[in-house]
Amino acid sequence: MIPAHRRLVARLAVDGDLSPAWRGAFEAVPRHLFLPDVIDGDGGGLPVDRRDDETRWWEAAYADLPVAARVGGGVGDGRGPGHPVTASPAPSGLARVLDLLQVSPGMRVLEIGTGTGYGAALLSHRLGDDAVTSVEIDFALAESARVSLMAAGFAPLVVSGDGKYGWAARAPFDRVFSCVAVRRVPYAWVAQTQPGGRVLTTWANSFHEGVLVDLEVGAYGTARGPVVGGGHAWVRPAQDPLSLVDTYVRADAEFSVTRTRLGPEEPIRDPHGSFAVGVRMPTVVHRTRFAEDPADPRYTVYLIDPHTWSWASWHIDPEFKEEGYEVRQHGPRRLFHELEAAHELWVEAGRPERTRFGLTVAFDHQLVWLDDPHAVFASSR
Ligand SMILES: C[S@@+](CC[C@H](N)C(=O)[O-])C[C@H]1O[C@@H](n2cnc3c(N)ncnc32)[C@H](O)[C@@H]1O
């Protein structure tokens, strides 16, 4: 092991991120073998080209930070648009989530989102090449990962394709490990996992930023399990730009006006509150527009449902805290009233943390429950 690699592994172990079960794999698999010459490292996203600044490149490769890797697929210099970009997660995050997977020798794993191939290499070290199947939607990334894996001495099956279909040819699996965020857990993952097996994925929607769910597959084709923590930054769905507001909130649109004393602290900013609200209005996007003058404390929260062109604006002006903030609503859905009702439900339940919620995935429906799989909190067909 090179010193930077040794230091990283030691730090992960000391910080409690790396379990003894995974330590051998993290020691044996050098992260740098999975990174191209041009990476966006340093946590700040500044591109580092190995050919220009070798020292910074090595620092970025072995920092405990996510790295965006541009893969040129052999074309050009690997920079610029058109080159697929993937994210190699921060090693500590990857170590924690691999530990949650609770694998043991003899198990077969399906990884969704091969990316650089680093995760597939760690799994292959732990379980053996034949036990690991990894699906990557981007053809060039898949090819690049195959090359890196081979150079590092691993040969799991890397499939180019859409991971939402799983990979039936190698089913059944004991674990599905998804490195991509999904709005609906693809039923194929459940169908291709044997009873007692598990599906670990970030589950997100337009409203909340995503949670990690750990589902156990039952004997009758249904999987269920709890939220086990926040989603992973590296798989957060792309944020729609603020310009969404300009697209949907038209100056000449008609709207109704009401007032509310509810502020956005719980339904929008609190990770538990916004999760509970979000599961009841999953297609709704929220955006906040601050005043141009940073000293001005006023701001507006917009709720937008792109499917029905409904929107609500919630104007937070500290002067109106007692009287109530102005809310405007437009379109067939009264989005603010929906948010209020969803927030109220969460308050009545005692403001539960998101880890008290769970998800059930069946062939024809998915539902969210609180504490007990029979206590349905929200459902979707
Ligand atoms: C966070 S990266 C995965 C990191 C990877 N496990 C590693 O160790 O480098 C997510 C990857 O998922 C891929 N991806 C996104 N959607 C996908 C899908 N539907 N099926 C398969 N791969 C997908 C992306 O192209 C990206 O490379």
XYZ file of C-alpha atoms in Angstrom, residues 37 40 80 82 84 88 91 93 115 152 160 178 192-193 208 210 214 219 234 244 286-287 291 310 321 340 343 348 374:
29
model
C -6.424 11.397 -15.145
C -12.980 16.909 -9.850
C -15.330 18.991 -21.351
C -19.871 14.952 -23.740
C -19.606 10.918 -18.969
C -16.798 7.876 -6.722
C -14.613 6.119 1.092
C -19.656 6.736 3.176
C -19.479 4.062 -11.916
C -6.696 -4.103 -10.471
C -24.104 -2.191 -19.716
C -28.120 0.359 -5.438
C -34.520 -11.140 -8.421
C -33.654 -11.359 -4.720
C -37.333 15.378 0.029
C -33.674 11.000 -0.103
C -33.029 -1.437 3.840
C -41.434 -15.313 0.985
C -23.452 11.100 -4.192
C -38.314 26.118 -12.607
C -39.952 23.199 -3.548
C -37.639 26.078 -4.247
C -34.173 38.672 -1.596
C -50.215 23.908 -9.837
C -45.212 36.242 11.819
C -50.310 21.932 5.795
C -47.368 18.500 8.207
C -50.176 14.473 15.345
C -49.746 -2.123 8.978
